[in-house]
Tab-separated table of C-alpha atoms and ligand atoms in Angstrom:
chain	number	residue	atom	x	y	z
H	148	MET	CA	7.325	-47.147	-23.181
H	149	ARG	CA	4.143	-49.027	-21.589
H	150	THR	CA	5.596	-51.356	-19.058
H	151	ILE	CA	2.439	-53.432	-18.838
H	152	GLU	CA	-0.839	-54.459	-20.129
H	153	TRP	CA	-3.811	-56.047	-19.806
H	154	ARG	CA	-4.999	-58.327	-23.155
H	155	SER	CA	-8.046	-59.831	-22.473
H	156	GLY	CA	-6.983	-62.273	-19.430
H	157	VAL	CA	-2.871	-61.736	-20.211
H	158	VAL	CA	-1.269	-59.753	-18.561
H	159	VAL	CA	1.754	-58.698	-20.777
H	160	THR	CA	5.013	-57.146	-18.984
H	161	ILE	CA	8.468	-57.103	-20.040
H	162	ASP	CA	10.905	-58.950	-18.061
H	163	GLN	CA	13.377	-56.988	-16.110
H	164	THR	CA	15.730	-59.304	-14.941
H	165	ALA	CA	16.447	-59.412	-19.257
H	166	LEU	CA	17.345	-55.892	-19.506
H	167	PRO	CA	19.414	-54.181	-20.842
H	168	LEU	CA	20.937	-57.383	-22.636
H	169	LYS	CA	17.188	-58.393	-24.171
H	170	GLU	CA	13.549	-56.903	-24.098
H	171	GLU	CA	11.596	-59.365	-23.421
H	172	TRP	CA	8.430	-59.628	-22.872
H	173	ILE	CA	6.713	-61.876	-20.623
H	174	GLU	CA	2.588	-63.404	-20.767
H	175	LEU	CA	1.297	-64.017	-17.371
H	176	ARG	CA	-2.032	-65.849	-16.750
H	177	ARG	CA	-2.700	-67.107	-13.179
H	178	CYS	CA	-2.330	-64.820	-10.321
H	179	GLU	CA	0.427	-66.884	-9.262
H	180	GLU	CA	2.590	-65.874	-12.006
H	181	VAL	CA	2.469	-62.573	-11.063
H	182	ALA	CA	3.241	-63.338	-7.591
H	183	SER	CA	6.154	-65.430	-9.207
H	184	ALA	CA	7.380	-62.641	-11.364
H	185	ILE	CA	7.177	-60.112	-8.295
H	186	ARG	CA	9.043	-61.773	-6.182
H	187	GLU	CA	11.911	-62.597	-8.679
H	188	MET	CA	11.857	-58.950	-9.703
H	189	ARG	CA	10.897	-59.227	-12.959
H	190	ILE	CA	8.281	-57.066	-12.238
H	191	ARG	CA	9.127	-54.232	-9.517
H	192	GLY	CA	9.043	-50.724	-9.011
H	193	ALA	CA	6.689	-49.320	-5.978
H	194	PRO	CA	3.955	-48.575	-8.311
H	195	LEU	CA	4.242	-51.279	-10.666
H	196	ILE	CA	4.268	-53.781	-8.539
H	197	GLY	CA	0.595	-52.160	-7.072
H	198	VAL	CA	-0.314	-52.371	-10.590
H	199	ALA	CA	0.509	-55.941	-11.476
H	200	ALA	CA	-1.080	-57.064	-8.266
H	201	ALA	CA	-4.514	-55.585	-9.161
H	202	TYR	CA	-3.719	-57.030	-12.373
H	203	GLY	CA	-2.878	-61.004	-11.344
H	204	ILE	CA	-6.411	-60.310	-8.837
H	205	ALA	CA	-7.967	-59.400	-12.258
H	206	LEU	CA	-6.703	-62.496	-13.812
H	207	THR	CA	-8.269	-64.469	-10.890
H	208	ALA	CA	-11.637	-63.065	-11.765
H	209	TYR	CA	-11.293	-63.144	-15.537
H	210	HIS	CA	-10.162	-67.226	-15.624
H	211	SER	CA	-12.271	-68.185	-12.325
H	212	LYS	CA	-14.835	-71.170	-12.623
H	213	ALA	CA	-17.257	-69.752	-9.545
H	214	GLU	CA	-20.467	-69.467	-10.368
H	215	THR	CA	-21.455	-67.536	-7.136
H	216	LYS	CA	-20.416	-63.355	-6.086
H	217	GLU	CA	-19.325	-65.508	-2.962
H	218	ASP	CA	-17.175	-67.956	-4.126
H	219	LEU	CA	-15.910	-65.729	-6.278
H	220	LEU	CA	-15.141	-62.971	-3.456
H	221	ARG	CA	-13.450	-66.331	-1.648
H	222	GLU	CA	-11.116	-67.055	-4.599
H	223	LEU	CA	-9.661	-63.081	-4.953
H	224	GLU	CA	-9.184	-62.733	-1.171
H	225	ARG	CA	-7.116	-66.039	-1.807
H	226	SER	CA	-5.300	-64.247	-4.373
H	227	ALA	CA	-4.911	-61.199	-2.480
H	228	GLU	CA	-3.135	-63.576	0.189
H	229	VAL	CA	-0.367	-64.670	-2.320
H	230	LEU	CA	0.124	-61.286	-3.366
H	231	ARG	CA	0.618	-59.963	0.165
H	232	GLY	CA	3.130	-61.925	0.800
H	233	THR	CA	5.273	-61.281	-2.412
H	234	ARG	CA	7.409	-58.134	-1.281
H	235	PRO	CA	6.611	-56.677	2.204
H	236	THR	CA	7.824	-52.867	1.710
H	237	ALA	CA	6.542	-51.158	-1.276
H	238	VAL	CA	3.088	-49.715	0.057
H	239	ASN	CA	1.611	-49.049	-3.600
H	240	LEU	CA	1.250	-53.507	-3.208
H	241	PHE	CA	-1.303	-53.520	-0.377
H	242	TRP	CA	-2.920	-50.002	-1.416
H	243	ALA	CA	-3.839	-51.685	-4.839
H	244	ILE	CA	-4.895	-55.085	-3.546
H	245	ASP	CA	-7.375	-53.306	-0.977
H	246	ARG	CA	-8.249	-51.100	-3.069
H	247	LEU	CA	-9.328	-54.120	-5.557
H	248	LEU	CA	-10.862	-56.121	-2.092
H	249	GLU	CA	-13.087	-52.760	-1.475
H	250	ARG	CA	-14.429	-52.164	-4.370
H	251	ALA	CA	-15.032	-56.578	-4.840
H	252	ARG	CA	-16.945	-56.123	-1.536
H	253	ALA	CA	-19.106	-53.384	-2.841
H	254	VAL	CA	-20.476	-54.714	-5.962
H	255	SER	CA	-23.952	-54.852	-5.869
H	256	GLY	CA	-25.890	-58.241	-8.223
H	257	GLY	CA	-23.787	-61.404	-8.847
H	258	VAL	CA	-21.017	-63.643	-10.247
H	259	GLU	CA	-20.369	-61.816	-14.189
H	260	ASP	CA	-20.718	-58.266	-12.320
H	261	LEU	CA	-17.964	-58.915	-10.072
H	262	ARG	CA	-15.276	-59.909	-12.415
H	263	ARG	CA	-16.235	-57.132	-14.515
H	264	ALA	CA	-16.131	-54.743	-11.902
H	265	ILE	CA	-12.717	-56.329	-10.728
H	266	ILE	CA	-11.034	-55.605	-14.418
H	267	SER	CA	-11.944	-52.540	-14.681
H	268	GLU	CA	-11.031	-51.675	-11.387
H	269	ALA	CA	-7.327	-52.678	-12.152
H	270	GLU	CA	-7.295	-51.150	-15.501
H	271	ARG	CA	-8.172	-48.128	-13.727
H	272	ILE	CA	-5.402	-48.436	-11.365
H	273	ALA	CA	-2.958	-48.863	-14.420
H	274	ASP	CA	-3.986	-45.593	-16.416
H	275	GLU	CA	-4.270	-43.584	-12.988
H	276	ASP	CA	-1.013	-44.578	-12.830
H	277	VAL	CA	0.100	-42.216	-15.947
H	278	GLU	CA	-2.101	-39.735	-15.265
H	279	THR	CA	-0.902	-39.466	-11.806
H	280	ASN	CA	3.024	-39.490	-13.221
H	281	ARG	CA	2.182	-36.962	-15.955
H	282	ARG	CA	1.037	-34.708	-13.093
H	283	ILE	CA	4.143	-35.487	-10.576
H	284	GLY	CA	6.271	-34.784	-13.793
H	285	LEU	CA	4.483	-30.868	-13.933
H	286	HIS	CA	4.651	-29.771	-10.702
H	287	GLY	CA	7.865	-31.369	-10.411
H	288	ALA	CA	9.903	-29.605	-13.653
H	289	PRO	CA	9.999	-26.008	-12.191
H	290	LEU	CA	12.518	-27.118	-9.243
H	291	LEU	CA	14.848	-28.024	-12.497
H	292	SER	CA	16.637	-25.167	-14.064
H	293	ASP	CA	18.109	-25.451	-17.611
H	294	GLY	CA	21.690	-26.817	-17.563
H	295	ASP	CA	20.921	-29.015	-14.415
H	296	THR	CA	23.371	-31.933	-13.634
H	297	VAL	CA	20.311	-34.022	-11.769
H	298	LEU	CA	21.904	-37.472	-9.375
H	299	THR	CA	18.985	-40.247	-9.184
H	300	HIS	CA	19.269	-43.142	-7.306
H	301	CYS	CA	17.774	-46.977	-8.580
H	302	ASN	CA	15.379	-47.147	-11.193
H	303	ALA	CA	11.695	-44.634	-10.563
H	304	GLY	CA	11.665	-44.271	-14.371
H	305	SER	CA	8.708	-45.769	-16.729
H	306	LEU	CA	9.835	-49.452	-15.484
H	307	ALA	CA	8.963	-48.918	-12.253
H	308	THR	CA	5.775	-47.463	-13.080
H	309	VAL	CA	3.347	-48.382	-15.308
H	310	ASP	CA	4.696	-45.118	-17.826
H	311	TYR	CA	6.149	-42.386	-17.296
H	312	GLY	CA	7.935	-42.749	-14.028
H	313	THR	CA	8.022	-40.669	-10.710
H	314	ALA	CA	11.543	-39.463	-10.242
H	315	LEU	CA	12.474	-39.406	-14.087
H	316	ALA	CA	8.858	-37.888	-15.074
H	317	VAL	CA	10.395	-34.647	-12.984
H	318	ILE	CA	13.083	-35.220	-15.282
H	319	ARG	CA	11.489	-36.193	-18.341
H	320	ALA	CA	8.798	-32.961	-17.749
H	321	ALA	CA	11.821	-30.708	-17.674
H	322	TRP	CA	13.432	-32.004	-20.800
H	323	GLU	CA	10.370	-32.345	-22.865
H	324	GLU	CA	9.844	-28.230	-21.927
H	325	GLY	CA	13.146	-27.919	-23.443
H	326	LYS	CA	15.248	-27.263	-20.364
H	327	ARG	CA	18.685	-29.194	-21.099
H	328	ILE	CA	19.046	-31.555	-18.220
H	329	SER	CA	21.573	-34.723	-17.848
H	330	VAL	CA	21.597	-37.230	-15.533
H	331	VAL	CA	23.615	-39.079	-12.983
H	332	ALA	CA	22.759	-42.558	-12.383
H	333	ASP	CA	24.004	-44.573	-9.230
H	334	GLU	CA	24.422	-47.694	-10.392
H	335	THR	CA	22.530	-49.349	-7.229
H	336	ARG	CA	24.188	-52.501	-5.721
H	337	PRO	CA	23.164	-55.292	-5.573
H	338	LYS	CA	20.763	-55.412	-8.171
H	339	LEU	CA	21.925	-53.096	-10.330
H	340	GLN	CA	18.531	-51.550	-11.275
H	341	GLY	CA	20.682	-47.558	-12.223
H	342	ALA	CA	22.986	-49.598	-14.604
H	343	ARG	CA	20.827	-51.979	-16.259
H	344	LEU	CA	17.601	-49.884	-15.927
H	345	THR	CA	17.595	-46.022	-15.475
H	346	ALA	CA	20.482	-46.354	-18.311
H	347	TYR	CA	18.794	-48.074	-20.383
H	348	GLU	CA	15.061	-46.321	-20.479
H	349	LEU	CA	16.732	-42.495	-20.536
H	350	MET	CA	19.541	-43.340	-23.398
H	351	ARG	CA	16.426	-44.504	-25.352
H	352	ASP	CA	14.667	-41.224	-24.491
H	353	GLY	CA	17.929	-39.144	-25.597
H	354	ILE	CA	18.080	-37.739	-22.121
H	355	PRO	CA	22.019	-37.725	-21.543
H	356	VAL	CA	23.127	-39.964	-18.439
H	357	THR	CA	25.910	-40.833	-16.846
H	358	LEU	CA	26.486	-43.853	-14.994
H	359	ILE	CA	28.450	-43.830	-11.883
H	360	THR	CA	29.186	-46.798	-9.161
H	361	ASP	CA	27.348	-45.825	-5.665
H	362	GLY	CA	30.489	-44.677	-4.130
H	363	MET	CA	31.586	-42.361	-6.381
H	364	ALA	CA	28.258	-39.848	-5.462
H	365	GLY	CA	30.020	-38.286	-2.454
H	366	TYR	CA	33.283	-37.425	-5.176
H	367	VAL	CA	30.882	-36.268	-8.087
H	368	MET	CA	28.769	-33.657	-5.604
H	369	SER	CA	32.451	-32.319	-4.113
H	370	ARG	CA	33.314	-31.638	-7.219
H	371	GLY	CA	30.091	-29.290	-8.207
H	372	LEU	CA	29.036	-31.945	-10.847
H	373	VAL	CA	25.593	-32.770	-9.595
H	374	ASP	CA	22.730	-29.445	-8.776
H	375	LYS	CA	20.065	-31.497	-7.355
H	376	VAL	CA	19.439	-34.797	-6.806
H	377	ILE	CA	15.686	-36.680	-6.960
H	378	VAL	CA	14.395	-40.060	-6.314
H	379	GLY	CA	11.672	-42.385	-5.931
H	380	ALA	CA	10.169	-43.868	-2.759
H	381	ASP	CA	8.761	-47.347	-1.988
H	382	ARG	CA	6.522	-45.829	1.309
H	383	VAL	CA	6.235	-42.199	2.473
H	384	VAL	CA	5.565	-42.426	6.810
H	385	MET	CA	5.231	-39.436	9.016
H	386	ASP	CA	9.149	-39.121	9.797
H	387	GLY	CA	11.356	-40.452	6.566
H	388	VAL	CA	11.182	-41.763	2.750
H	389	VAL	CA	11.713	-45.113	2.434
H	390	ASN	CA	13.400	-45.983	-0.602
H	391	LYS	CA	16.021	-48.209	-2.249
H	392	ILE	CA	18.911	-48.846	-0.231
H	393	GLY	CA	21.598	-46.429	-0.557
H	394	THR	CA	19.228	-43.422	-0.646
H	395	TYR	CA	20.151	-42.592	2.717
H	396	SER	CA	23.515	-42.097	2.088
H	397	VAL	CA	22.969	-39.711	-1.252
H	398	ALA	CA	20.907	-37.570	0.739
H	399	VAL	CA	23.274	-37.592	3.615
H	400	LEU	CA	26.079	-36.336	0.898
H	401	ALA	CA	23.574	-34.539	-0.679
H	402	ARG	CA	22.797	-32.425	2.920
H	403	GLU	CA	26.896	-31.757	3.297
H	404	HIS	CA	27.345	-30.470	-0.235
H	405	GLY	CA	23.953	-27.719	-0.081
H	406	ILE	CA	22.660	-30.088	-2.932
H	407	PRO	CA	18.640	-29.900	-3.069
H	408	PHE	CA	17.263	-33.763	-2.123
H	409	TYR	CA	13.808	-34.889	-3.672
H	410	VAL	CA	11.682	-37.102	-3.450
H	411	ALA	CA	8.795	-37.985	-6.132
H	412	ALA	CA	6.292	-40.657	-5.561
H	413	PRO	CA	2.431	-40.475	-6.057
H	414	THR	CA	0.032	-40.388	-2.486
H	415	SER	CA	-0.501	-44.562	-3.257
H	416	THR	CA	2.714	-44.964	-1.902
H	417	PHE	CA	2.163	-42.598	1.330
H	418	ASP	CA	1.247	-44.530	4.630
H	419	LEU	CA	1.375	-41.211	6.472
H	420	SER	CA	-0.204	-43.130	10.035
H	421	LYS	CA	3.224	-45.436	10.217
H	422	LYS	CA	6.570	-44.668	11.392
H	423	SER	CA	9.882	-45.923	10.444
H	424	GLU	CA	10.164	-48.018	12.666
H	425	ASP	CA	6.426	-49.268	11.601
H	426	VAL	CA	8.193	-50.286	7.968
H	427	ILE	CA	9.358	-53.853	7.275
H	428	ILE	CA	12.381	-53.703	5.798
H	429	GLU	CA	13.039	-56.391	3.239
H	430	GLN	CA	15.596	-58.800	3.819
H	431	ARG	CA	17.176	-59.929	0.344
H	432	SER	CA	18.960	-63.336	-0.399
H	433	PRO	CA	23.014	-63.310	0.609
H	434	GLU	CA	23.800	-63.899	-2.978
H	435	GLU	CA	22.890	-60.948	-4.226
H	436	VAL	CA	26.105	-59.311	-2.485
H	437	THR	CA	28.047	-62.307	-2.400
H	438	HIS	CA	27.997	-62.428	-6.664
H	439	VAL	CA	27.961	-59.947	-10.007
H	440	GLY	CA	25.063	-62.009	-11.932
H	441	PRO	CA	26.448	-66.157	-11.691
H	442	VAL	CA	29.969	-65.056	-10.651
H	443	ARG	CA	31.196	-65.058	-7.124
H	444	ILE	CA	33.058	-62.041	-5.567
H	445	ALA	CA	33.113	-63.071	-1.887
H	446	PRO	CA	34.680	-65.631	-0.116
H	447	GLU	CA	32.664	-68.607	0.949
H	448	GLY	CA	31.046	-68.713	3.673
H	449	VAL	CA	31.487	-64.897	4.912
H	450	GLU	CA	28.342	-63.069	6.765
H	451	VAL	CA	26.544	-60.974	4.821
H	452	MET	CA	23.547	-58.313	5.343
H	453	ASN	CA	21.325	-57.723	2.319
H	454	PRO	CA	18.455	-54.856	3.054
H	455	ALA	CA	16.713	-53.673	0.222
H	456	PHE	CA	15.819	-50.461	1.216
H	457	ASP	CA	16.936	-47.297	4.142
H	458	ILE	CA	15.021	-44.588	5.266
H	459	THR	CA	15.340	-41.234	4.636
H	460	PRO	CA	14.742	-39.464	7.555
H	461	ILE	CA	12.071	-36.286	7.094
H	462	GLU	CA	14.839	-33.498	8.066
H	463	TYR	CA	17.166	-34.690	5.062
H	464	ILE	CA	14.254	-34.294	2.241
H	465	ASP	CA	13.840	-30.291	0.466
H	466	ALA	CA	10.579	-31.652	-1.020
H	467	ILE	CA	8.397	-34.102	-1.652
H	468	ILE	CA	6.656	-34.136	-5.307
H	469	CYS	CA	3.107	-36.156	-5.854
H	470	GLU	CA	0.270	-35.763	-8.044
H	471	LYS	CA	-1.142	-32.926	-5.481
H	472	GLY	CA	1.750	-30.580	-5.499
H	473	VAL	CA	5.130	-30.290	-4.275
H	474	ILE	CA	4.834	-30.476	-0.137
H	475	ASN	CA	8.071	-28.432	0.574
H	476	ARG	CA	9.849	-29.894	4.116
H	477	GLY	CA	8.546	-27.088	6.243
H	478	ASP	CA	4.715	-28.025	5.241
H	479	PHE	CA	5.467	-31.770	5.077
H	480	GLN	CA	3.865	-31.878	8.921
H	481	ARG	CA	1.170	-29.879	8.322
H	482	PHE	CA	0.357	-32.359	5.268
H	483	VAL	CA	0.596	-35.600	7.886
H	484	GLN	CA	-2.079	-33.670	9.850
H	485	GLU	CA	-4.503	-33.444	7.678
H	486	SER	CA	-4.088	-36.734	5.768
H	487	VAL	CA	-4.263	-39.099	8.914
P	170	MRU	O1	13.657	-53.327	-5.238
P	170	MRU	P1	13.298	-52.543	-6.488
P	170	MRU	O2	13.484	-52.452	-7.345
P	170	MRU	O3	11.835	-52.789	-6.558
P	170	MRU	O4	13.389	-50.678	-5.491
P	170	MRU	C1	12.585	-49.735	-6.119
P	170	MRU	C2	12.763	-48.603	-5.667
P	170	MRU	O5	13.508	-48.644	-4.657
P	170	MRU	C3	12.401	-47.367	-6.561
P	170	MRU	O6	13.359	-46.401	-5.915
P	170	MRU	C4	11.079	-46.849	-5.935
P	170	MRU	O7	10.115	-47.946	-6.111
P	170	MRU	C5	9.904	-46.255	-6.495
P	170	MRU	S1	9.849	-46.500	-8.141
P	170	MRU	C6	8.980	-45.217	-8.675
């Protein structure tokens, strides 16, 4: 299922806040509309946020009335600033924006050349995402055995990417190879990406999935009901992996129960010159915690914390699966040194 598309100056994408009750497609015509959709999490998931940002800049290029290359470049830079302010944690957003601006600055010729170059670079980023995810799937599938039950957290599926997913790419590829895999999906409080999105897309594909609340993960592991854990990432830094809040708890539980813990992420999610302490963890509104949907579940005035992501130290991660292959824990520091 392709989550986002460019149709001649219009970005068409599925509204993830409406799922699973409604499959609603929205049309975005301005970069500011893309920025709002990212902020409101109609568009979410690290790779998809990056692609959407690229398309947001492409919308500015497409609709601009600028008559010179320099004027258009300034408009693109302004759009880039708006997009940078949407969500701070997933690095793919900044990666895609930087890639587009770099491409823009390298264009020789006139304003029309710049316009065309930006639109095709955005489309290239989107197409590469699908290819990258397929490779992640192929590299990761051998880690799964016939009959495995795999626990995942949040949604690192088609809906978090252009198509095929990252953590779910590994599961999909193993499934397509004929392995009988079943999935345990954490509901992922407070935004419920596991319940709303992962359960939805796996059921659509006919892959068996059982939904649990986040607090049940330890119980199901202790009962021998989980063979492997695979999650996605929002940023891979030199000493850890930043991912949806709750991932760290799952990793610690997996270690306690001797269950392999894998991260699947494209290299566009890698930010290996940074350490955990450099990462800005997005803090979201208290209402996401005090309410479920529109219904209040906590007393008025209670103090609330709502960090959207946590950081799992690299020691808890058995391997990181990317489009280049599988990086085992023991090889990670060498990989970091070679990459920076
Ligand atoms: O807040 P979200 O829904 O954008 O967070 C998404 C996640 O944490 C995913 O696990 C991550 O982006 C990987 S998606 C392939």
